[in-house]
Amino acid sequence: MSDRTAECAEPQRRSIGAKRNPATAEAILTAAQELLREKGVKGLTMEAVARRARAGKATLYKWWPTRGALLVAVYERSKGDYAHEDKGALIDTIAAFYHHVFDFWKTPEGQVFALIIAEAQSDADVAEALERYREERLATLAEVVGWSLARGELIEGVQAEALAEAIMAVAWMRLMTGRLDSDAERLAHEVLDGWIVGKR
Amino acid sequence: MSDRTAECAEPQRRSIGAKRNPATAEAILTAAQELLREKGVKGLTMEAVARRARAGKATLYKWWPTRGALLVAVYERSKGDYAHEDKGALIDTIAAFYHHVFDFWKTPEGQVFALIIAEAQSDADVAEALERYREERLATLAEVVGWSLARGELIEGVQAEALAEAIMAVAWMRLMTGRLDSDAERLAHEVLDGWIVGKR
């Protein structure tokens, strides 16, 4: 069964069944990341990734049905999990989030997100993968706004998802326009003060 | 002096001095727009535009110092002037703006803006031209917010520019993620209600 492990010396990694072989998945994502770094976003094709990872194209497509999905997976892997920490006040929680994400977006791995958004403008698969990612992140952010709603921190009528979108949109725009040296705390105030009880 | 007009049959348009010859400028922007449509954003090079417009490259560079500047000029020409109309309430003014800009962004000419933002992620000249454009539009939007501030419509502590940025960021994000069928009025409420006196 050595042909199922990542350590095998055979010319092609194999993976049978729908369950991901973690070593193969890792090899694919690493190959994709290297290609991105070396050849830019256009150099990341399913063909080239499969070749470099010595994986079958069928395996690639089974786990990441499109190039867009693979691109987003590369980004998510290097980003790691960011668990929003409830700082007791929404502004502080969001300031911490902005701080974290701006710092990450300044790195080469973080810049991949700007490239994904760019690529989504002319590639429907990338657009779809980005949209799925955006919806997930929006849901998470809406939950964070929900904590704040639950403790009565926000004015009446606030919709968690709408406010989460504004929080996210401002961050994306800073990324798109290369203004990641923003003061995270000040930005959180600028986006949120209007929605917080007692801030006027 | 017929060689200075757009109608001349000579192989190359001429323009002497720093003042733009409107016919030549027009020919250049039209050529750039055609190239964009036919070959995509990467096909718009100074070389190709000059050739198609039968203009000198020196002329091109004099009026639009970079490819980015030319791209933004093409976009601005097709967009036309949008004068914000004061509807008496900021939400209505911004709803009208969202309505107008989303409708335009849905057209092939409007989609050029998404391509400019995309291109800015990997081309420093385009990024610089976009940043200049963003600053101009932000200043205009901040003025609109200023009308509202002046008549006491907004809560205390609102900074016109910060609020203008949120208004703009949400629109950009809708463009970047292909969600231009948004309800403009609802979106204006979602972005602005918190900042308006008496809305809580």
Short mmCIF file of C-alpha atoms in Angstrom, two decimals:
data_model
loop_
_atom_site.label_atom_id
_atom_site.label_comp_id
_atom_site.label_asym_id
_atom_site.label_seq_id
_atom_site.Cartn_x
_atom_site.Cartn_y
_atom_site.Cartn_z
CA MET A 1 0.00 0.00 0.00
CA SER A 2 3.04 2.24 -0.16
CA ASP A 3 1.63 3.85 -3.30
CA ARG A 4 -0.92 5.68 -1.09
CA THR A 5 1.62 7.49 1.05
CA ALA A 6 3.31 10.77 0.29
CA GLU A 7 6.74 9.25 0.79
CA CYS A 8 6.56 6.81 -2.09
CA ALA A 9 9.17 7.20 -4.78
CA GLU A 10 6.84 6.43 -7.63
CA PRO A 11 6.40 9.01 -10.37
CA GLN A 12 2.83 9.81 -9.47
CA ARG A 13 1.04 10.13 -6.16
CA ARG A 14 -2.14 8.16 -5.98
CA SER A 15 -5.25 8.64 -4.03
CA ILE A 16 -8.21 6.33 -4.26
CA GLY A 17 -11.68 7.27 -3.10
CA ALA A 18 -13.23 10.59 -2.18
CA LYS A 19 -11.40 10.95 1.11
CA ARG A 20 -8.42 13.25 0.87
CA ASN A 21 -5.02 11.83 1.48
CA PRO A 22 -3.56 14.61 3.65
CA ALA A 23 -0.04 14.18 2.34
CA THR A 24 -1.19 14.42 -1.26
CA ALA A 25 -3.40 17.40 -0.47
CA GLU A 26 -0.45 19.06 1.21
CA ALA A 27 1.80 18.35 -1.79
CA ILE A 28 -0.78 19.83 -4.15
CA LEU A 29 -1.24 23.00 -2.13
CA THR A 30 2.51 23.42 -1.77
CA ALA A 31 2.99 22.98 -5.51
CA ALA A 32 0.24 25.53 -6.17
CA GLN A 33 1.83 28.01 -3.80
CA GLU A 34 5.24 27.59 -5.41
CA LEU A 35 3.79 28.11 -8.88
CA LEU A 36 2.02 31.23 -7.71
CA ARG A 37 5.24 32.61 -6.31
CA GLU A 38 7.32 31.71 -9.34
CA LYS A 39 4.96 32.39 -12.22
CA GLY A 40 2.22 34.57 -10.83
CA VAL A 41 -1.46 33.84 -10.75
CA LYS A 42 -1.72 32.97 -14.46
CA GLY A 43 0.95 30.30 -13.97
CA LEU A 44 -1.29 28.43 -11.59
CA THR A 45 -3.07 26.01 -13.88
CA MET A 46 -4.47 22.63 -12.86
CA GLU A 47 -2.11 21.02 -15.36
CA ALA A 48 1.01 22.64 -13.93
CA VAL A 49 0.01 22.00 -10.32
CA ALA A 50 -0.69 18.32 -11.00
CA ARG A 51 2.66 17.93 -12.74
CA ARG A 52 4.64 19.60 -10.01
CA ALA A 53 2.85 17.75 -7.20
CA ARG A 54 3.14 14.47 -9.11
CA ALA A 55 -0.58 14.05 -8.56
CA GLY A 56 -3.24 12.93 -10.97
CA LYS A 57 -5.38 15.64 -12.47
CA ALA A 58 -8.46 13.61 -11.51
CA THR A 59 -7.39 13.82 -7.86
CA LEU A 60 -6.91 17.56 -8.14
CA TYR A 61 -10.31 18.08 -9.69
CA LYS A 62 -11.98 15.81 -7.16
CA TRP A 63 -10.80 17.89 -4.24
CA TRP A 64 -10.76 21.32 -5.85
CA PRO A 65 -13.21 21.34 -8.72
CA THR A 66 -11.77 24.51 -10.26
CA ARG A 67 -8.60 26.53 -10.40
CA GLY A 68 -10.44 29.18 -8.40
CA ALA A 69 -11.19 26.74 -5.60
CA LEU A 70 -7.53 25.75 -5.53
CA LEU A 71 -6.39 29.37 -5.42
CA VAL A 72 -8.67 30.09 -2.49
CA ALA A 73 -7.46 26.92 -0.74
CA VAL A 74 -3.84 28.07 -1.09
CA TYR A 75 -4.78 31.40 0.42
CA GLU A 76 -6.73 29.84 3.26
CA ARG A 77 -3.93 27.46 4.13
CA SER A 78 -1.34 30.19 4.46
CA LYS A 79 -3.76 32.48 6.28
CA GLY A 80 -4.57 29.85 8.88
CA ASP A 81 -7.62 30.02 11.09
CA TYR A 82 -8.37 33.38 12.53
CA ALA A 83 -10.77 33.04 15.40
CA HIS A 84 -12.36 36.36 16.25
CA GLU A 85 -11.83 37.02 19.91
CA ASP A 86 -14.63 38.79 21.72
CA LYS A 87 -12.94 41.78 23.30
CA GLY A 88 -16.15 42.83 25.04
CA ALA A 89 -16.66 45.79 22.69
CA LEU A 90 -17.29 45.40 18.97
CA ILE A 91 -14.86 48.16 18.08
CA ASP A 92 -12.02 46.41 19.90
CA THR A 93 -12.89 43.05 18.36
CA ILE A 94 -12.94 44.52 14.86
CA ALA A 95 -9.81 46.60 15.48
CA ALA A 96 -7.99 43.37 16.41
CA PHE A 97 -9.35 41.74 13.26
CA TYR A 98 -8.25 44.62 11.01
CA HIS A 99 -4.85 44.62 12.65
CA HIS A 100 -4.42 40.92 12.04
CA VAL A 101 -5.68 40.85 8.48
CA PHE A 102 -3.81 43.96 7.32
CA ASP A 103 -0.57 42.53 8.71
CA PHE A 104 -1.21 39.30 6.85
CA TRP A 105 -2.22 40.99 3.60
CA LYS A 106 1.13 42.79 3.60
CA THR A 107 2.98 39.47 3.28
CA PRO A 108 3.51 37.74 -0.08
CA GLU A 109 1.12 34.97 1.04
CA GLY A 110 -1.48 37.54 2.00
CA GLN A 111 -1.14 39.41 -1.30
CA VAL A 112 -2.55 36.28 -2.91
CA PHE A 113 -5.96 37.50 -1.80
CA ALA A 114 -5.59 40.67 -3.89
CA LEU A 115 -4.64 38.48 -6.84
CA ILE A 116 -7.69 36.28 -6.31
CA ILE A 117 -9.99 39.29 -6.34
CA ALA A 118 -8.21 40.56 -9.46
CA GLU A 119 -8.45 37.20 -11.20
CA ALA A 120 -12.13 36.95 -10.32
CA GLN A 121 -12.80 39.91 -12.59
CA SER A 122 -12.04 37.88 -15.68
CA ASP A 123 -12.35 34.23 -14.61
CA ALA A 124 -15.80 32.92 -13.68
CA ASP A 125 -14.45 29.95 -11.70
CA VAL A 126 -12.29 32.17 -9.56
CA ALA A 127 -15.23 34.54 -9.11
CA GLU A 128 -17.39 31.68 -7.89
CA ALA A 129 -14.74 30.45 -5.44
CA LEU A 130 -14.23 33.99 -4.17
CA GLU A 131 -17.95 34.45 -3.74
CA ARG A 132 -18.21 31.26 -1.69
CA TYR A 133 -15.28 32.40 0.46
CA ARG A 134 -16.79 35.85 0.91
CA GLU A 135 -20.09 34.37 2.04
CA GLU A 136 -18.33 32.19 4.63
CA ARG A 137 -16.31 35.08 6.00
CA LEU A 138 -19.36 37.31 6.00
CA ALA A 139 -21.30 34.74 8.05
CA THR A 140 -18.46 34.59 10.57
CA LEU A 141 -18.29 38.37 10.83
CA ALA A 142 -22.07 38.58 11.16
CA GLU A 143 -21.78 36.22 14.13
CA VAL A 144 -19.30 38.59 15.72
CA VAL A 145 -21.71 41.47 15.19
CA GLY A 146 -24.35 39.20 16.70
CA TRP A 147 -22.44 38.98 20.01
CA SER A 148 -22.55 42.71 20.13
CA LEU A 149 -26.26 42.85 19.28
CA ALA A 150 -27.00 40.28 21.96
CA ARG A 151 -25.49 42.41 24.70
CA GLY A 152 -27.32 45.53 23.54
CA GLU A 153 -24.24 47.31 22.31
CA LEU A 154 -25.76 48.33 18.99
CA ILE A 155 -28.54 50.71 18.13
CA GLU A 156 -31.92 49.35 17.17
CA GLY A 157 -32.50 48.12 13.67
CA VAL A 158 -28.92 47.04 12.93
CA GLN A 159 -28.77 44.03 10.65
CA ALA A 160 -25.77 41.93 11.54
CA GLU A 161 -25.04 40.92 7.97
CA ALA A 162 -25.27 44.44 6.57
CA LEU A 163 -22.91 45.80 9.19
CA ALA A 164 -20.57 42.85 8.66
CA GLU A 165 -20.48 43.70 4.97
CA ALA A 166 -19.48 47.29 5.64
CA ILE A 167 -16.72 46.09 8.01
CA MET A 168 -15.45 43.75 5.30
CA ALA A 169 -15.85 46.14 2.37
CA VAL A 170 -13.69 48.82 3.94
CA ALA A 171 -10.93 46.26 4.57
CA TRP A 172 -11.10 44.96 1.00
CA MET A 173 -10.90 48.47 -0.38
CA ARG A 174 -7.79 49.18 1.70
CA LEU A 175 -6.26 46.01 0.27
CA MET A 176 -7.25 46.86 -3.32
CA THR A 177 -5.71 50.31 -3.01
CA GLY A 178 -2.58 49.30 -1.12
CA ARG A 179 -3.40 51.17 2.05
CA LEU A 180 -2.66 48.48 4.58
CA ASP A 181 -0.72 50.72 6.91
CA SER A 182 -4.04 52.02 8.13
CA ASP A 183 -4.55 52.56 11.84
CA ALA A 184 -6.75 49.56 12.63
CA GLU A 185 -8.33 51.05 15.71
CA ARG A 186 -9.16 54.34 14.08
CA LEU A 187 -10.65 52.54 11.09
CA ALA A 188 -12.82 50.41 13.38
CA HIS A 189 -14.14 53.59 14.97
CA GLU A 190 -14.79 55.16 11.58
CA VAL A 191 -16.81 52.18 10.42
CA LEU A 192 -18.66 51.43 13.65
CA ASP A 193 -19.16 54.46 15.89
CA GLY A 194 -22.48 55.34 14.30
CA TRP A 195 -23.93 51.95 15.14
CA ILE A 196 -22.93 51.81 18.79
CA VAL A 197 -25.26 52.94 21.54
CA GLY A 198 -24.00 56.00 23.37
CA LYS A 199 -21.36 56.87 20.79
CA ARG A 200 -23.03 60.01 19.58
CA MET B 1 -2.54 73.08 -41.18
CA SER B 2 -4.78 70.21 -42.09
CA ASP B 3 -2.30 67.83 -40.50
CA ARG B 4 -3.53 68.97 -37.09
CA THR B 5 -7.10 67.90 -37.59
CA ALA B 6 -8.63 64.50 -37.00
CA GLU B 7 -9.83 64.30 -40.57
CA CYS B 8 -6.42 64.40 -42.22
CA ALA B 9 -5.48 61.44 -44.38
CA GLU B 10 -1.84 61.49 -43.39
CA PRO B 11 -0.41 58.38 -41.78
CA GLN B 12 0.16 60.01 -38.42
CA ARG B 13 -1.78 62.57 -36.41
CA ARG B 14 0.30 65.43 -35.14
CA SER B 15 -0.06 67.57 -32.16
CA ILE B 16 2.41 70.27 -31.27
CA GLY B 17 2.67 71.81 -27.83
CA ALA B 18 1.30 70.79 -24.46
CA LYS B 19 -2.27 71.75 -25.27
CA ARG B 20 -4.37 68.77 -26.22
CA ASN B 21 -5.78 68.63 -29.69
CA PRO B 22 -9.30 67.44 -28.89
CA ALA B 23 -9.65 65.43 -32.08
CA THR B 24 -6.39 63.60 -31.48
CA ALA B 25 -7.27 63.02 -27.85
CA GLU B 26 -10.60 61.64 -28.95
CA ALA B 27 -8.97 59.36 -31.50
CA ILE B 28 -6.57 58.04 -28.88
CA LEU B 29 -9.29 57.31 -26.34
CA THR B 30 -11.44 55.64 -28.98
CA ALA B 31 -8.51 53.49 -30.08
CA ALA B 32 -7.83 52.55 -26.46
CA GLN B 33 -11.46 51.63 -25.91
CA GLU B 34 -11.53 49.47 -29.04
CA LEU B 35 -8.37 47.65 -28.01
CA LEU B 36 -9.82 47.02 -24.56
CA ARG B 37 -12.95 45.56 -26.09
CA GLU B 38 -11.10 43.45 -28.63
CA LYS B 39 -8.06 42.27 -26.71
CA GLY B 40 -8.85 42.81 -23.06
CA VAL B 41 -6.98 44.94 -20.59
CA LYS B 42 -3.57 43.40 -21.35
CA GLY B 43 -4.00 44.34 -25.02
CA LEU B 44 -4.12 47.98 -24.13
CA THR B 45 -0.48 48.99 -24.48
CA MET B 46 0.77 52.48 -25.30
CA GLU B 47 2.36 51.06 -28.43
CA ALA B 48 -0.85 49.48 -29.72
CA VAL B 49 -2.97 52.52 -28.89
CA ALA B 50 -0.56 54.87 -30.67
CA ARG B 51 -0.51 52.66 -33.73
CA ARG B 52 -4.27 52.32 -33.97
CA ALA B 53 -4.89 56.02 -33.34
CA ARG B 54 -2.15 56.96 -35.78
CA ALA B 55 -0.74 59.17 -33.06
CA GLY B 56 2.82 59.61 -31.92
CA LYS B 57 3.79 57.79 -28.76
CA ALA B 58 5.28 61.04 -27.49
CA THR B 59 1.84 62.63 -27.75
CA LEU B 60 0.27 59.78 -25.87
CA TYR B 61 2.80 59.94 -23.09
CA LYS B 62 2.51 63.70 -22.86
CA TRP B 63 -1.21 63.57 -22.17
CA TRP B 64 -1.41 60.26 -20.33
CA PRO B 65 1.94 59.57 -18.72
CA THR B 66 1.17 55.91 -18.11
CA ARG B 67 -0.98 53.11 -19.39
CA GLY B 68 -2.86 53.31 -16.09
CA ALA B 69 -3.70 56.96 -16.66
CA LEU B 70 -4.97 56.12 -20.14
CA LEU B 71 -7.11 53.26 -18.81
CA VAL B 72 -8.70 55.52 -16.22
CA ALA B 73 -9.27 58.18 -18.89
CA VAL B 74 -11.09 55.66 -21.09
CA TYR B 75 -13.27 54.72 -18.16
CA GLU B 76 -13.98 58.30 -17.21
CA ARG B 77 -14.91 59.25 -20.77
CA SER B 78 -17.47 56.50 -21.09
CA LYS B 79 -18.80 57.09 -17.59
CA GLY B 80 -19.38 60.76 -18.24
CA ASP B 81 -19.84 63.29 -15.48
CA TYR B 82 -22.06 62.20 -12.67
CA ALA B 83 -23.10 65.18 -10.64
CA HIS B 84 -24.49 64.14 -7.29
CA GLU B 85 -27.87 65.67 -6.84
CA ASP B 86 -28.80 66.76 -3.35
CA LYS B 87 -32.09 64.98 -2.68
CA GLY B 88 -32.45 66.66 0.69
CA ALA B 89 -31.64 63.47 2.60
CA LEU B 90 -28.26 61.78 2.39
CA ILE B 91 -29.81 58.34 2.06
CA ASP B 92 -31.75 59.41 -1.02
CA THR B 93 -28.75 61.13 -2.55
CA ILE B 94 -26.59 58.03 -2.06
CA ALA B 95 -29.35 55.66 -3.19
CA ALA B 96 -29.51 57.63 -6.45
CA PHE B 97 -25.74 57.41 -6.76
CA TYR B 98 -25.68 53.64 -6.14
CA HIS B 99 -28.48 53.19 -8.63
CA HIS B 100 -26.63 55.15 -11.30
CA VAL B 101 -23.23 53.58 -10.76
CA PHE B 102 -24.47 49.98 -10.49
CA ASP B 103 -26.38 50.41 -13.74
CA PHE B 104 -23.27 51.75 -15.41
CA TRP B 105 -20.97 49.07 -13.99
CA LYS B 106 -23.23 46.44 -15.54
CA THR B 107 -22.40 47.70 -19.04
CA PRO B 108 -19.26 46.60 -20.91
CA GLU B 109 -17.91 50.15 -20.56
CA GLY B 110 -18.59 50.12 -16.84
CA GLN B 111 -16.92 46.73 -16.39
CA VAL B 112 -13.70 48.48 -17.33
CA PHE B 113 -13.59 49.77 -13.79
CA ALA B 114 -13.45 46.22 -12.42
CA LEU B 115 -10.62 45.51 -14.85
CA ILE B 116 -8.76 48.62 -13.71
CA ILE B 117 -8.99 47.54 -10.07
CA ALA B 118 -7.86 44.05 -11.08
CA GLU B 119 -4.96 45.36 -13.14
CA ALA B 120 -3.91 47.64 -10.29
CA GLN B 121 -3.08 44.55 -8.23
CA SER B 122 -0.12 43.74 -10.44
CA ASP B 123 0.72 46.98 -12.29
CA ALA B 124 2.08 49.88 -10.24
CA ASP B 125 1.20 52.51 -12.85
CA VAL B 126 -2.40 51.38 -12.94
CA ALA B 127 -2.45 51.31 -9.15
CA GLU B 128 -1.23 54.89 -9.05
CA ALA B 129 -3.81 56.07 -11.58
CA LEU B 130 -6.55 54.24 -9.69
CA GLU B 131 -5.43 55.77 -6.42
CA ARG B 132 -5.57 59.26 -7.91
CA TYR B 133 -9.05 58.54 -9.26
CA ARG B 134 -10.20 57.11 -5.92
CA GLU B 135 -8.99 60.21 -4.11
CA GLU B 136 -10.89 62.48 -6.48
CA ARG B 137 -14.10 60.50 -6.16
CA LEU B 138 -13.68 60.30 -2.41
CA ALA B 139 -13.35 64.08 -2.20
CA THR B 140 -16.53 64.50 -4.22
CA LEU B 141 -18.43 62.04 -2.03
CA ALA B 142 -17.08 63.71 1.11
CA GLU B 143 -18.56 66.96 -0.20
CA VAL B 144 -21.93 65.28 -0.53
CA VAL B 145 -21.65 64.02 3.05
CA GLY B 146 -20.69 67.57 3.94
CA TRP B 147 -24.07 68.91 2.69
CA SER B 148 -25.69 66.52 5.09
CA LEU B 149 -23.42 67.49 7.97
CA ALA B 150 -24.14 71.16 7.32
CA ARG B 151 -27.85 70.71 7.75
CA GLY B 152 -27.45 68.70 10.95
CA GLU B 153 -28.62 65.44 9.45
CA LEU B 154 -25.74 63.40 10.85
CA ILE B 155 -24.82 62.45 14.40
CA GLU B 156 -21.99 64.22 16.13
CA GLY B 157 -18.44 63.17 15.39
CA VAL B 158 -19.02 61.97 11.85
CA GLN B 159 -16.02 62.55 9.63
CA ALA B 160 -17.16 63.24 6.10
CA GLU B 161 -14.24 61.47 4.49
CA ALA B 162 -14.52 58.34 6.63
CA LEU B 163 -18.21 58.00 5.90
CA ALA B 164 -17.60 58.68 2.21
CA GLU B 165 -15.09 55.84 2.21
CA ALA B 166 -17.59 53.39 3.67
CA ILE B 167 -20.17 54.46 1.05
CA MET B 168 -17.62 53.86 -1.68
CA ALA B 169 -16.14 50.65 -0.27
CA VAL B 170 -19.47 48.87 -0.18
CA ALA B 171 -20.11 49.81 -3.81
CA TRP B 172 -16.66 48.60 -4.90
CA MET B 173 -17.16 45.33 -3.10
CA ARG B 174 -20.48 44.78 -4.88
CA LEU B 175 -18.68 45.40 -8.17
CA MET B 176 -15.78 43.09 -7.32
CA THR B 177 -18.17 40.29 -6.39
CA GLY B 178 -20.62 40.78 -9.25
CA ARG B 179 -23.56 41.77 -7.09
CA LEU B 180 -24.73 44.79 -9.01
CA ASP B 181 -28.38 43.87 -8.89
CA SER B 182 -28.41 45.15 -5.34
CA ASP B 183 -31.34 47.22 -4.17
CA ALA B 184 -29.71 50.66 -4.14
CA GLU B 185 -32.07 52.19 -1.64
CA ARG B 186 -31.81 49.34 0.82
CA LEU B 187 -28.03 49.40 0.54
CA ALA B 188 -27.95 53.13 1.24
CA HIS B 189 -29.98 52.50 4.39
CA GLU B 190 -27.69 49.68 5.45
CA VAL B 191 -24.62 51.85 5.10
CA LEU B 192 -26.02 55.08 6.48
CA ASP B 193 -28.83 54.60 8.98
CA GLY B 194 -26.48 54.46 11.96
CA TRP B 195 -25.06 57.85 11.15
CA ILE B 196 -28.32 59.73 10.73
CA VAL B 197 -29.93 61.62 13.57
CA GLY B 198 -33.25 60.12 14.61
CA LYS B 199 -32.76 56.86 12.76
CA ARG B 200 -32.35 54.78 15.87
#
